GROMACS .gro file of N, CA and C in nm:
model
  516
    1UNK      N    1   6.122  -0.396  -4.491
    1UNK     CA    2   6.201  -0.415  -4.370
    1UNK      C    3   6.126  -0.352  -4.253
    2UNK      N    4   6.148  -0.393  -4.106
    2UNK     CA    5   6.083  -0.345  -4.026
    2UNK      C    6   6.126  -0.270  -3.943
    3UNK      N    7   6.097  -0.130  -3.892
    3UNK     CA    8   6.152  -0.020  -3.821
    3UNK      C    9   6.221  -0.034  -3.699
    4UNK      N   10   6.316  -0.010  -3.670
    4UNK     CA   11   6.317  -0.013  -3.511
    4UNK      C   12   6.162   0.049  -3.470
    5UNK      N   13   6.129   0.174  -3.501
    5UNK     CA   14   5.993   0.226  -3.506
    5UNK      C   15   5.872   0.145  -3.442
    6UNK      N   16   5.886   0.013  -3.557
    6UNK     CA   17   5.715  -0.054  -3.586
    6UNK      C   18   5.773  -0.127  -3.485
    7UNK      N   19   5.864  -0.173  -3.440
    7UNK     CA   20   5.880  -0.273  -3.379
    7UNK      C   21   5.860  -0.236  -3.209
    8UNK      N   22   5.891  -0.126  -3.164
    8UNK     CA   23   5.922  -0.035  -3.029
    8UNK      C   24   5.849   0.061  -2.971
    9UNK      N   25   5.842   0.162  -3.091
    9UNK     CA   26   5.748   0.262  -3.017
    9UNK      C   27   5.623   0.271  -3.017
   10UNK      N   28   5.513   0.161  -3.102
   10UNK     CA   29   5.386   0.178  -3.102
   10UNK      C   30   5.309   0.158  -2.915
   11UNK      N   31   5.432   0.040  -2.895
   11UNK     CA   32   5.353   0.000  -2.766
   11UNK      C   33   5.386   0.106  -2.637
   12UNK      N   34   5.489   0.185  -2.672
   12UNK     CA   35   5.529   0.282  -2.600
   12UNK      C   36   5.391   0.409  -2.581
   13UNK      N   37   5.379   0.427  -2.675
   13UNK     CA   38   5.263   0.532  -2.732
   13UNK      C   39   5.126   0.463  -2.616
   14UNK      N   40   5.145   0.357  -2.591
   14UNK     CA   41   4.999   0.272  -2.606
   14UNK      C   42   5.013   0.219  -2.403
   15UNK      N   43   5.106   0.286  -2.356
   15UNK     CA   44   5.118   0.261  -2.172
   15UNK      C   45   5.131   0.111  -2.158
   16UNK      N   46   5.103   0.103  -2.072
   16UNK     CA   47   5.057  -0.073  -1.985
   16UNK      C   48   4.952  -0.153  -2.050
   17UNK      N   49   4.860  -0.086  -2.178
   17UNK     CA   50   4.817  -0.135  -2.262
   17UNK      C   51   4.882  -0.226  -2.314
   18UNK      N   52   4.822  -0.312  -2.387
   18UNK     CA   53   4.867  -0.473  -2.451
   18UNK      C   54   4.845  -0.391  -2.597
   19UNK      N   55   4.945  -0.353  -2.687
   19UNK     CA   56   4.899  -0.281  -2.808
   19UNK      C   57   4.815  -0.343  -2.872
   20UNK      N   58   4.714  -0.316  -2.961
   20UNK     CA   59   4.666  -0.338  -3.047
   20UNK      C   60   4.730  -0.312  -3.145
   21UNK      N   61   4.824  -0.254  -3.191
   21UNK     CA   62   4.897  -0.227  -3.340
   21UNK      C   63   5.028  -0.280  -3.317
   22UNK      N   64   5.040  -0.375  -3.410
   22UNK     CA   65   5.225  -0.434  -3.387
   22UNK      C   66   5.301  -0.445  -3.548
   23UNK      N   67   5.375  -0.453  -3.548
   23UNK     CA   68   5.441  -0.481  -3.680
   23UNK      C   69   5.507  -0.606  -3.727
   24UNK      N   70   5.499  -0.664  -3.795
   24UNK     CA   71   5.564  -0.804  -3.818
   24UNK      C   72   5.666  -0.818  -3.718
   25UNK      N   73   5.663  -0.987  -3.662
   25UNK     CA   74   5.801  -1.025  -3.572
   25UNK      C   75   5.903  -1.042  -3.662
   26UNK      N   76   6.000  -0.961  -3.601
   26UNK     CA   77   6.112  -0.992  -3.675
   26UNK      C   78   6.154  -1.143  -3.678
   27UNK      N   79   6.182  -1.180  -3.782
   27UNK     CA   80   6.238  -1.357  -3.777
   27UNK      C   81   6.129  -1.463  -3.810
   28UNK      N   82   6.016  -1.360  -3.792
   28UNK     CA   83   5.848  -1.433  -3.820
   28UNK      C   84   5.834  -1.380  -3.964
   29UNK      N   85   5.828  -1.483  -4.048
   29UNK     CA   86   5.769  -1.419  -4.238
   29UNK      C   87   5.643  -1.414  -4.226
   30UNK      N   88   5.617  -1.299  -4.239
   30UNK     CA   89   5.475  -1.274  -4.261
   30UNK      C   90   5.443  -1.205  -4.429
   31UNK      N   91   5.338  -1.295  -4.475
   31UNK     CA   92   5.280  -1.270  -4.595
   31UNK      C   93   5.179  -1.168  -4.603
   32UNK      N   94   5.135  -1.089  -4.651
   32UNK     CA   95   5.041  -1.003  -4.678
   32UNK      C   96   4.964  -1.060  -4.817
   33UNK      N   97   4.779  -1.089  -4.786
   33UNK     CA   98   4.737  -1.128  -4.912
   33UNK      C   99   4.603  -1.077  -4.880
   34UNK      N  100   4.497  -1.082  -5.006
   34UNK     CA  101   4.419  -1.023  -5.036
   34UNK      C  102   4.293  -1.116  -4.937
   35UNK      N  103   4.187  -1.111  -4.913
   35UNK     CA  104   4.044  -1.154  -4.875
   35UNK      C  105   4.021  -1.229  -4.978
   36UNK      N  106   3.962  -1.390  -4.968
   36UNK     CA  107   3.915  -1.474  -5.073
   36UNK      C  108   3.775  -1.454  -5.027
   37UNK      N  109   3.741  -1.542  -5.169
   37UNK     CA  110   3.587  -1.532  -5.100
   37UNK      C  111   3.548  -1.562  -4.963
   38UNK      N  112   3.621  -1.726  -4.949
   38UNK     CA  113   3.605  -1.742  -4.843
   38UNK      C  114   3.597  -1.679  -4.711
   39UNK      N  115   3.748  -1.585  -4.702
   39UNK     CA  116   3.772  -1.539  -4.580
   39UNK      C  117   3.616  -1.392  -4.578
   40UNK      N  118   3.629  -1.323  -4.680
   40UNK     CA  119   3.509  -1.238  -4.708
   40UNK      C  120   3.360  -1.304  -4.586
   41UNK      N  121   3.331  -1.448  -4.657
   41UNK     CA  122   3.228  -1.511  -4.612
   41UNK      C  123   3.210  -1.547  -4.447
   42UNK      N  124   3.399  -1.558  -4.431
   42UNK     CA  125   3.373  -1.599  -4.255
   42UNK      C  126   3.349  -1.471  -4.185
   43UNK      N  127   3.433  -1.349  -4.268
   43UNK     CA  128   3.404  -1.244  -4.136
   43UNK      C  129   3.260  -1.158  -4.161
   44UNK      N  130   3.170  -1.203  -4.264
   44UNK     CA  131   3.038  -1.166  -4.266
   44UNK      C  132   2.980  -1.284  -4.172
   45UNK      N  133   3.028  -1.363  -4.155
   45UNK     CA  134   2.927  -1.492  -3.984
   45UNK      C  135   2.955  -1.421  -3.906
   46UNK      N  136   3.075  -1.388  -3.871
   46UNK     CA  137   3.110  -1.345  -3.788
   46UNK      C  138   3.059  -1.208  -3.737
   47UNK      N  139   3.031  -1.115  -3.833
   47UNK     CA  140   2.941  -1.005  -3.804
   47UNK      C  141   2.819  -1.028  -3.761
   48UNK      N  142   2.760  -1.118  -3.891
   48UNK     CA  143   2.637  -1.147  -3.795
   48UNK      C  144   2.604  -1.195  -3.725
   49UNK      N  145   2.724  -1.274  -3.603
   49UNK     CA  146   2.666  -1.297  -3.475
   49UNK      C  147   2.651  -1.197  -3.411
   50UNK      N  148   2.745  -1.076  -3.433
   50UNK     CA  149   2.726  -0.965  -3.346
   50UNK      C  150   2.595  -0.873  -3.371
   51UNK      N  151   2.530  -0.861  -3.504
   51UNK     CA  152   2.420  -0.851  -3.549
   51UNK      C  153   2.284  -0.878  -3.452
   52UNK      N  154   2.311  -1.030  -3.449
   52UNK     CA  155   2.209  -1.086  -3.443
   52UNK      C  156   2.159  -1.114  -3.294
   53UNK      N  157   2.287  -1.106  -3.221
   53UNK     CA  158   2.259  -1.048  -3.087
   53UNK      C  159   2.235  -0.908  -3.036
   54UNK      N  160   2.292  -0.772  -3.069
   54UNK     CA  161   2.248  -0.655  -3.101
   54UNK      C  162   2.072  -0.645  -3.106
   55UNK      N  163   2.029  -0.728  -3.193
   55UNK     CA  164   1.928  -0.724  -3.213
   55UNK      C  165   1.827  -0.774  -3.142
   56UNK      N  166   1.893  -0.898  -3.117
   56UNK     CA  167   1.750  -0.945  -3.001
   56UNK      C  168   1.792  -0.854  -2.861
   57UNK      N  169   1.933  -0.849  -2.835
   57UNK     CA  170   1.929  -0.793  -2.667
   57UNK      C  171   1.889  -0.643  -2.640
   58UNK      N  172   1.869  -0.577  -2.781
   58UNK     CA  173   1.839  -0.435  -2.772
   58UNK      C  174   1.794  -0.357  -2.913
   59UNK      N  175   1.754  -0.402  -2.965
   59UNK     CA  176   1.646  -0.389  -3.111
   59UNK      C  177   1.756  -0.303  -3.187
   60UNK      N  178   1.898  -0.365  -3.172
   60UNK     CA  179   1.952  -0.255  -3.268
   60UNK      C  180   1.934  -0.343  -3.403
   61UNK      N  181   1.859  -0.245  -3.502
   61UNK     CA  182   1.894  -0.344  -3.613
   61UNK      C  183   1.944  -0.385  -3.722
   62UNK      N  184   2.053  -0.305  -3.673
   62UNK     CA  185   2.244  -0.318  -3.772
   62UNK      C  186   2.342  -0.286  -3.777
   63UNK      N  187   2.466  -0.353  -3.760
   63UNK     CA  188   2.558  -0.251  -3.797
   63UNK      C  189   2.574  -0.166  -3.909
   64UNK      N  190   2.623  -0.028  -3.849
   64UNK     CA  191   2.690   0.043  -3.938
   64UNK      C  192   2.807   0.030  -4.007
   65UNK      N  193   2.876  -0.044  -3.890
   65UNK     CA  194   3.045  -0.056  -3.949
   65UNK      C  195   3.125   0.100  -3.954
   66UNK      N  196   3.056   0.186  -3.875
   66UNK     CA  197   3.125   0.278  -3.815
   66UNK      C  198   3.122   0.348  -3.682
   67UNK      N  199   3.153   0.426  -3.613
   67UNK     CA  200   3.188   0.492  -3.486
   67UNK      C  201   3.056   0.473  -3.438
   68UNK      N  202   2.949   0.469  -3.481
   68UNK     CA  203   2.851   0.481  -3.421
   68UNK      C  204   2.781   0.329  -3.329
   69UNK      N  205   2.887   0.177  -3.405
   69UNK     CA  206   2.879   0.087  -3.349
   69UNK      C  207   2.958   0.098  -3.231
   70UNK      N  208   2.998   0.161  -3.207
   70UNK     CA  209   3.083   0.157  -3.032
   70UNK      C  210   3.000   0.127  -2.943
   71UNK      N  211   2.891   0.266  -2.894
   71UNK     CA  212   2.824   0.255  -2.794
   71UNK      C  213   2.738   0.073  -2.793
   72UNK      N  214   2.674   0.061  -2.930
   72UNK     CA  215   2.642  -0.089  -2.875
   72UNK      C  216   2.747  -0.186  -2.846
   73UNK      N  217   2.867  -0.189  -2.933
   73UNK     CA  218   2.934  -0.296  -2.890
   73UNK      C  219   3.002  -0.282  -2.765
   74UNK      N  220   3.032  -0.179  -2.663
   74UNK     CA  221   3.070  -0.136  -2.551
   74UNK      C  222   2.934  -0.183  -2.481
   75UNK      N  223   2.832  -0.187  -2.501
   75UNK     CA  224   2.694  -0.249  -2.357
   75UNK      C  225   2.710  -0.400  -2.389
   76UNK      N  226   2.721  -0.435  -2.486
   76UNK     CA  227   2.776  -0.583  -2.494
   76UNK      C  228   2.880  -0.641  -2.380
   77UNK      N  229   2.961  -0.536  -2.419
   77UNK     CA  230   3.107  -0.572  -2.314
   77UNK      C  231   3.051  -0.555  -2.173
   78UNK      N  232   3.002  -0.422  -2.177
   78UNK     CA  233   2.982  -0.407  -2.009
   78UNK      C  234   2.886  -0.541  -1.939
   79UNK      N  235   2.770  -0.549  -2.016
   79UNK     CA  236   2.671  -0.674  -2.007
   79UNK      C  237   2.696  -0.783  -1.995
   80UNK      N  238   2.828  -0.806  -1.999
   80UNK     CA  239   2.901  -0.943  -1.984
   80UNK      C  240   2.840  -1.066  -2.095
   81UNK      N  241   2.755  -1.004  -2.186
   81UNK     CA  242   2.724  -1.129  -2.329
   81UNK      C  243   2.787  -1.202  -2.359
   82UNK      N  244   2.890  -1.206  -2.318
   82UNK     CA  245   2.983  -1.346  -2.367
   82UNK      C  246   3.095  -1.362  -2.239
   83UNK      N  247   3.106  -1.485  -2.239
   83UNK     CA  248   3.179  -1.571  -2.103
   83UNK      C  249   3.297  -1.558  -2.182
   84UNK      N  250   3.381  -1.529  -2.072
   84UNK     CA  251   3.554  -1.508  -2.083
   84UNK      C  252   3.582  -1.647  -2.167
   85UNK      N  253   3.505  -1.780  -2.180
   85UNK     CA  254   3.502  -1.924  -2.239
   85UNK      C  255   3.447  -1.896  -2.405
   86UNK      N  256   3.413  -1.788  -2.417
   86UNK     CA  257   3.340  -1.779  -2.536
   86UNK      C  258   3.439  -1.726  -2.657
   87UNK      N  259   3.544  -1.759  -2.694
   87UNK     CA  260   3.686  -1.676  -2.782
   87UNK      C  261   3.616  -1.661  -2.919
   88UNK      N  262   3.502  -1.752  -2.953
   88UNK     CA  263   3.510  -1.728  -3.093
   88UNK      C  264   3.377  -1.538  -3.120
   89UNK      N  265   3.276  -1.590  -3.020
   89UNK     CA  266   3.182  -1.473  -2.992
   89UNK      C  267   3.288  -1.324  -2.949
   90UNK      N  268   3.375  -1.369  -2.878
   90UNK     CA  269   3.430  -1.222  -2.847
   90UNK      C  270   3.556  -1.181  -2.979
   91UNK      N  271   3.575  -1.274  -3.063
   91UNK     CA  272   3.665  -1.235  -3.167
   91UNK      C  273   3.552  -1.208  -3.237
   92UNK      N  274   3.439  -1.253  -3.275
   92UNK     CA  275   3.316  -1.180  -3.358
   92UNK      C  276   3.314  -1.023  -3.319
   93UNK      N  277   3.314  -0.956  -3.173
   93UNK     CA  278   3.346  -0.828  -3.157
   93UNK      C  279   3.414  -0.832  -3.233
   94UNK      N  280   3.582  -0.875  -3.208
   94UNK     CA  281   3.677  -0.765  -3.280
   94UNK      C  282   3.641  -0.781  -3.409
   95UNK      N  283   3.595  -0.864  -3.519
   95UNK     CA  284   3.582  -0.812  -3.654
   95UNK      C  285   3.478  -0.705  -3.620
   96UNK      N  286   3.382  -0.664  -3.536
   96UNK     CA  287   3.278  -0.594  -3.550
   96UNK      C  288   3.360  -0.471  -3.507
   97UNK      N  289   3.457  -0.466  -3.450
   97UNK     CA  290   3.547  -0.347  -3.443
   97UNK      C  291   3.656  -0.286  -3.514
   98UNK      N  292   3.706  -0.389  -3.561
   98UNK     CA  293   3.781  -0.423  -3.660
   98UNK      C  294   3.735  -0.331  -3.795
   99UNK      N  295   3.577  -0.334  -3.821
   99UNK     CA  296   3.525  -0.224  -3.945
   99UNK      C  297   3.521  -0.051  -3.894
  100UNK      N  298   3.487  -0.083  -3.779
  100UNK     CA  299   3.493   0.065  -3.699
  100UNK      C  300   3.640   0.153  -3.722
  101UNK      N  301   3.722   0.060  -3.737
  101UNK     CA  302   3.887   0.077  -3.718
  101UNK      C  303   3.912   0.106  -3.849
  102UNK      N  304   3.839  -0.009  -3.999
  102UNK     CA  305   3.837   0.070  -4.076
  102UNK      C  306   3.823   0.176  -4.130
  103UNK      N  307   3.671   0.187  -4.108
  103UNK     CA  308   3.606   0.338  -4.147
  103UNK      C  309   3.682   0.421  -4.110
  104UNK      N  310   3.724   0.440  -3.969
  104UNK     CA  311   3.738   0.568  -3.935
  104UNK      C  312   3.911   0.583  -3.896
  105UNK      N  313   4.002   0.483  -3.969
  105UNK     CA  314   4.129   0.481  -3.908
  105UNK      C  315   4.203   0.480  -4.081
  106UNK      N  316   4.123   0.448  -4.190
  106UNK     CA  317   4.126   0.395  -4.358
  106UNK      C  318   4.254   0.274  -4.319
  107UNK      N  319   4.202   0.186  -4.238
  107UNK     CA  320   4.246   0.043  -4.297
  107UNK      C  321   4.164  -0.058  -4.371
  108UNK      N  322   4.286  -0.133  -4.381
  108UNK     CA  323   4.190  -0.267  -4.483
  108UNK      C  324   4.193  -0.374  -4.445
  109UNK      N  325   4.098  -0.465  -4.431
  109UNK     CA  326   4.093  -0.623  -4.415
  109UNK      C  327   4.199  -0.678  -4.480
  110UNK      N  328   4.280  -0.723  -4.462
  110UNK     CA  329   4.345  -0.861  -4.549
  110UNK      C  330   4.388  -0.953  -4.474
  111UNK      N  331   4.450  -1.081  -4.543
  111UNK     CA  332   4.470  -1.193  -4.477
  111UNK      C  333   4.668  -1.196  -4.393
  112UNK      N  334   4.678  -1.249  -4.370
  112UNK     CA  335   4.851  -1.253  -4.310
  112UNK      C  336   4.857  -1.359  -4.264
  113UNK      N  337   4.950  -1.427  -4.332
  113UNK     CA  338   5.011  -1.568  -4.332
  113UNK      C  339   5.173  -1.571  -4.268
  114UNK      N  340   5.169  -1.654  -4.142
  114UNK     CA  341   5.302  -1.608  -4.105
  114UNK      C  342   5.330  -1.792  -4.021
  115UNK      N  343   5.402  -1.796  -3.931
  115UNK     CA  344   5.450  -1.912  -3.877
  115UNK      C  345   5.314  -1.973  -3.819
  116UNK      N  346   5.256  -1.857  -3.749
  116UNK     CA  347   5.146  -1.909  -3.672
  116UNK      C  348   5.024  -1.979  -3.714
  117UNK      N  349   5.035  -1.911  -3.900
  117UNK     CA  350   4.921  -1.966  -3.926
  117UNK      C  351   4.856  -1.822  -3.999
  118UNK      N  352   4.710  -1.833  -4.018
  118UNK     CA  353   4.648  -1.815  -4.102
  118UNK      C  354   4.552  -1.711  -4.126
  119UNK      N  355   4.532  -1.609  -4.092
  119UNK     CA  356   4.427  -1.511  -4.033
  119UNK      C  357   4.390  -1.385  -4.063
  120UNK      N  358   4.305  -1.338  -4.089
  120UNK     CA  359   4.218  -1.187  -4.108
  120UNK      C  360   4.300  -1.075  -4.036
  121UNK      N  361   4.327  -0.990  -4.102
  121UNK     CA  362   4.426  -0.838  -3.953
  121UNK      C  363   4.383  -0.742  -4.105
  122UNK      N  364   4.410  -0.621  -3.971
  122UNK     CA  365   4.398  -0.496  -4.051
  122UNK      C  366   4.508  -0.473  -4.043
  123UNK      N  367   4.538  -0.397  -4.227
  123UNK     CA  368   4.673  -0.380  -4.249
  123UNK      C  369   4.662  -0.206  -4.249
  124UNK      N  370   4.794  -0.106  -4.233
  124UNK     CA  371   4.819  -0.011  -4.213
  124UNK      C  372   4.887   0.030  -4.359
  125UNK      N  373   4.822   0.066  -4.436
  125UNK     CA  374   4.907   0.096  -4.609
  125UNK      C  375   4.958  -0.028  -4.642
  126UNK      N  376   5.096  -0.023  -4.689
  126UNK     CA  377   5.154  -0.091  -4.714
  126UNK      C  378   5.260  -0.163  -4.667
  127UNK      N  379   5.229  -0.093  -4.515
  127UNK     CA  380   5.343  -0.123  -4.412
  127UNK      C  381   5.299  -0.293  -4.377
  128UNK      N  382   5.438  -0.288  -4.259
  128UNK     CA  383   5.445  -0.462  -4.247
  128UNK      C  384   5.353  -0.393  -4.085
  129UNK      N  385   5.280  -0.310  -4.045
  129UNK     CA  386   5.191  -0.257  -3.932
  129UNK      C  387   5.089  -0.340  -3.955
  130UNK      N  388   5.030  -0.411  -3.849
  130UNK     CA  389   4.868  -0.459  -3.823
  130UNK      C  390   4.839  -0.446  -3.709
  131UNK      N  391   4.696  -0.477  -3.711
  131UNK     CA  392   4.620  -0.465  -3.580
  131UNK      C  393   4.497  -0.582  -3.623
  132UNK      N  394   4.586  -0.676  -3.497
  132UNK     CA  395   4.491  -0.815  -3.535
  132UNK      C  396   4.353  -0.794  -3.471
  133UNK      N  397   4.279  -0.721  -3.493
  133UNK     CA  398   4.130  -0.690  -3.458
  133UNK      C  399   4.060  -0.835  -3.438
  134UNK      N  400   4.094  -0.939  -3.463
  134UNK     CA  401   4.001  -1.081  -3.457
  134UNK      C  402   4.020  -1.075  -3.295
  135UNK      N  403   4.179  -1.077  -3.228
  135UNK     CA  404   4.185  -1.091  -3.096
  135UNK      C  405   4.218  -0.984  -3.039
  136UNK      N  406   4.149  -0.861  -3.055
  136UNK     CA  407   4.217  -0.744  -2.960
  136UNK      C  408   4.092  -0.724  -2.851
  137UNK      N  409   4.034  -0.817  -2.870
  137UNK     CA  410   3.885  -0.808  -2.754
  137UNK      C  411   3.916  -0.874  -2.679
  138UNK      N  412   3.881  -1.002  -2.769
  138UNK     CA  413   3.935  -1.178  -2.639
  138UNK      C  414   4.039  -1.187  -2.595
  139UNK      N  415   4.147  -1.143  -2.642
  139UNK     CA  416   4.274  -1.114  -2.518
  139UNK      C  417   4.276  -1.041  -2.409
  140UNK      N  418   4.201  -0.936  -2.402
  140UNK     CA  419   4.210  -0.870  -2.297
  140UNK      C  420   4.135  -0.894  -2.225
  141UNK      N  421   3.962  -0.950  -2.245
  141UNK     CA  422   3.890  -1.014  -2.186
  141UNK      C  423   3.955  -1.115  -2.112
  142UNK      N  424   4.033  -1.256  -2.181
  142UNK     CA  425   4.045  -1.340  -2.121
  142UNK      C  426   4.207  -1.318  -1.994
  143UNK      N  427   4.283  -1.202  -2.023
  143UNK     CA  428   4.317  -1.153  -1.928
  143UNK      C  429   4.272  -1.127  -1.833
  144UNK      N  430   4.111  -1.085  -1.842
  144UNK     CA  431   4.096  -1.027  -1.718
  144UNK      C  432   4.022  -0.913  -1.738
  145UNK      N  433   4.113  -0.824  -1.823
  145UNK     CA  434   4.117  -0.647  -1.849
  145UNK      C  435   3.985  -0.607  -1.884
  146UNK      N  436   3.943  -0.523  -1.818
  146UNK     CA  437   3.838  -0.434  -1.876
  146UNK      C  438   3.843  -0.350  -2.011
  147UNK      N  439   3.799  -0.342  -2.106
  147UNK     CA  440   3.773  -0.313  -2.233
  147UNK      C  441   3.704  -0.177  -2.283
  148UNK      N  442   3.741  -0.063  -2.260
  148UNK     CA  443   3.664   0.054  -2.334
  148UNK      C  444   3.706   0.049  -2.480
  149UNK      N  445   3.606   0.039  -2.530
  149UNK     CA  446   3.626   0.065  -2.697
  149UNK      C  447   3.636   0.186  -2.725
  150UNK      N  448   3.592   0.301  -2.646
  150UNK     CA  449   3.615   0.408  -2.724
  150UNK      C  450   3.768   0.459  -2.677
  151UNK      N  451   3.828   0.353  -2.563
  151UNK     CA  452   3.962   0.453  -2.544
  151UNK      C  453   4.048   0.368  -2.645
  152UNK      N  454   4.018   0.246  -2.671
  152UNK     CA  455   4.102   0.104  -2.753
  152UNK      C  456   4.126   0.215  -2.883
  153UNK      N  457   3.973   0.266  -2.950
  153UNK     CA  458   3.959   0.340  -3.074
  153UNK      C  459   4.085   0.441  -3.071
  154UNK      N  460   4.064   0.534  -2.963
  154UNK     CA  461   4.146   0.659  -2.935
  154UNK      C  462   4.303   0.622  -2.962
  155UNK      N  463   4.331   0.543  -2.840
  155UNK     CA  464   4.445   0.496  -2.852
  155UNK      C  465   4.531   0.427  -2.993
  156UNK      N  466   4.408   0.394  -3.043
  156UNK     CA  467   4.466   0.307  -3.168
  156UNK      C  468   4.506   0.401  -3.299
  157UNK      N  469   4.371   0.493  -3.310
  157UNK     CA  470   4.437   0.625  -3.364
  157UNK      C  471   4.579   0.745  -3.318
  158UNK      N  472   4.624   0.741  -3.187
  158UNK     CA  473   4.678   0.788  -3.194
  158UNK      C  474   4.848   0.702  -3.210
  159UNK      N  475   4.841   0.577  -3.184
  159UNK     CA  476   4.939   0.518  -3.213
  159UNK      C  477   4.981   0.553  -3.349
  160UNK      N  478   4.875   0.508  -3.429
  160UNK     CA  479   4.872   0.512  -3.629
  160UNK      C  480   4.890   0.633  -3.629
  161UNK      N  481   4.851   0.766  -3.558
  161UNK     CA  482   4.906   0.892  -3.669
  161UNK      C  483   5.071   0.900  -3.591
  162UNK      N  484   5.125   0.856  -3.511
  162UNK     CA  485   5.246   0.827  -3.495
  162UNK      C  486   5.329   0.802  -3.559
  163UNK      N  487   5.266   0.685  -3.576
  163UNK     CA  488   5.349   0.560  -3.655
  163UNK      C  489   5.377   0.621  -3.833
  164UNK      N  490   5.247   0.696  -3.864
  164UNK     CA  491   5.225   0.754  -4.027
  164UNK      C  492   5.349   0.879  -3.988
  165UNK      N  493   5.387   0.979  -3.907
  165UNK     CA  494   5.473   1.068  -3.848
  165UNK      C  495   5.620   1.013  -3.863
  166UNK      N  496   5.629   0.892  -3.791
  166UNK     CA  497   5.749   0.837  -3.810
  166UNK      C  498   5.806   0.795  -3.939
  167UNK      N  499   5.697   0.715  -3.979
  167UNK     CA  500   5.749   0.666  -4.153
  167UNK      C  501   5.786   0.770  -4.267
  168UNK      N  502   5.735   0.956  -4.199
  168UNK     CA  503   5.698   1.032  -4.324
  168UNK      C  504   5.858   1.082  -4.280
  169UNK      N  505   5.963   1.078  -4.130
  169UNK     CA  506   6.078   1.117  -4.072
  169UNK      C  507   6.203   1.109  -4.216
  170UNK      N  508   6.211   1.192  -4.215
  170UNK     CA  509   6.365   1.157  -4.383
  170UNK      C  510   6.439   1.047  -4.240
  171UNK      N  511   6.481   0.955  -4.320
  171UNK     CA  512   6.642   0.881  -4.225
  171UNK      C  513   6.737   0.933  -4.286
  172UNK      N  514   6.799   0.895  -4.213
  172UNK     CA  515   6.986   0.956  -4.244
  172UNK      C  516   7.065   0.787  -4.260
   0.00000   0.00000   0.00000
């Protein structure tokens, strides 16, 4: 079931920010399922576009898939590498952030099947909590919004140890 909690206060935590962490819509069924091969296979393309540009625009030559990919994927952003027209290159960020979020936040890739359809999110335990990392770049890009990854990171951690605070609350 879903919290008043998951549903209210993450974005509270998170200002005039567009959250990155939401919890299932209520009235929306959302499935929770594992990575097939397949999906495995798309979000490794998907890395390595970010790879493979990294590399030619500034000899980085790999991700880590942790904190230490910020600073490059933040000169990306600032550098304007991809046109506000480009959704699939700037959702390649968010999986490339999306591992950062892993490592250092212990989420997991899985898939979530809901009205909308079909797609990769990081799940929060076992909660009905995600953070659709495919579009937490290209939305705000194609808003408009300027993008710090290291405050997106910050913020995103401090929503989740919230949110882990709230769930640990005894109810009455």
């Amino acid at each position: 079931m879903v919290s008043r909690f998951e549903v209210l206060a993450i974005a509270a935590v998170l200002g005039g920010m567009a959250p990155p962490v939401q919890a299932a819509t209520p009235g929306v069924a959302s499935k929770f399922s594992e990575l097939s091969a397949a999906d495995v296979a798309r979000l490794d393309r998907q890395r390595g576009v970010v790879a493979t540009l990294l590399k030619r625009r500034y000899g980085v030559p790999s991700l880590a898939k942790t904190k230490a990919d910020v600073p490059s994927l933040q000169r990306l952003l600032d550098d304007h590498a991809f046109a506000v027209t480009q959704t699939y290159e700037l959702q390649c960020l968010g999986v490339a952030f999306g591992d950062i979020l892993v490592s250092e936040l212990g989420l997991r890739w899985v898939i979530v099947t809901d009205d909308y359809g079909r797609d990769p999110t990081l799940r929060f335990g076992e909660t009905t909590i995600q953070i659709n990392a495919l579009t937490m770049i290209s939305k705000r890009i194609e808003r408009g919004e300027a993008v710090d990854l290291a405050v997106l990171l910050a913020k995103t951690r401090e929503a989740l140890t919230n949110a882990r605070a709230e769930l640990q609350r005894p109810r009455h």
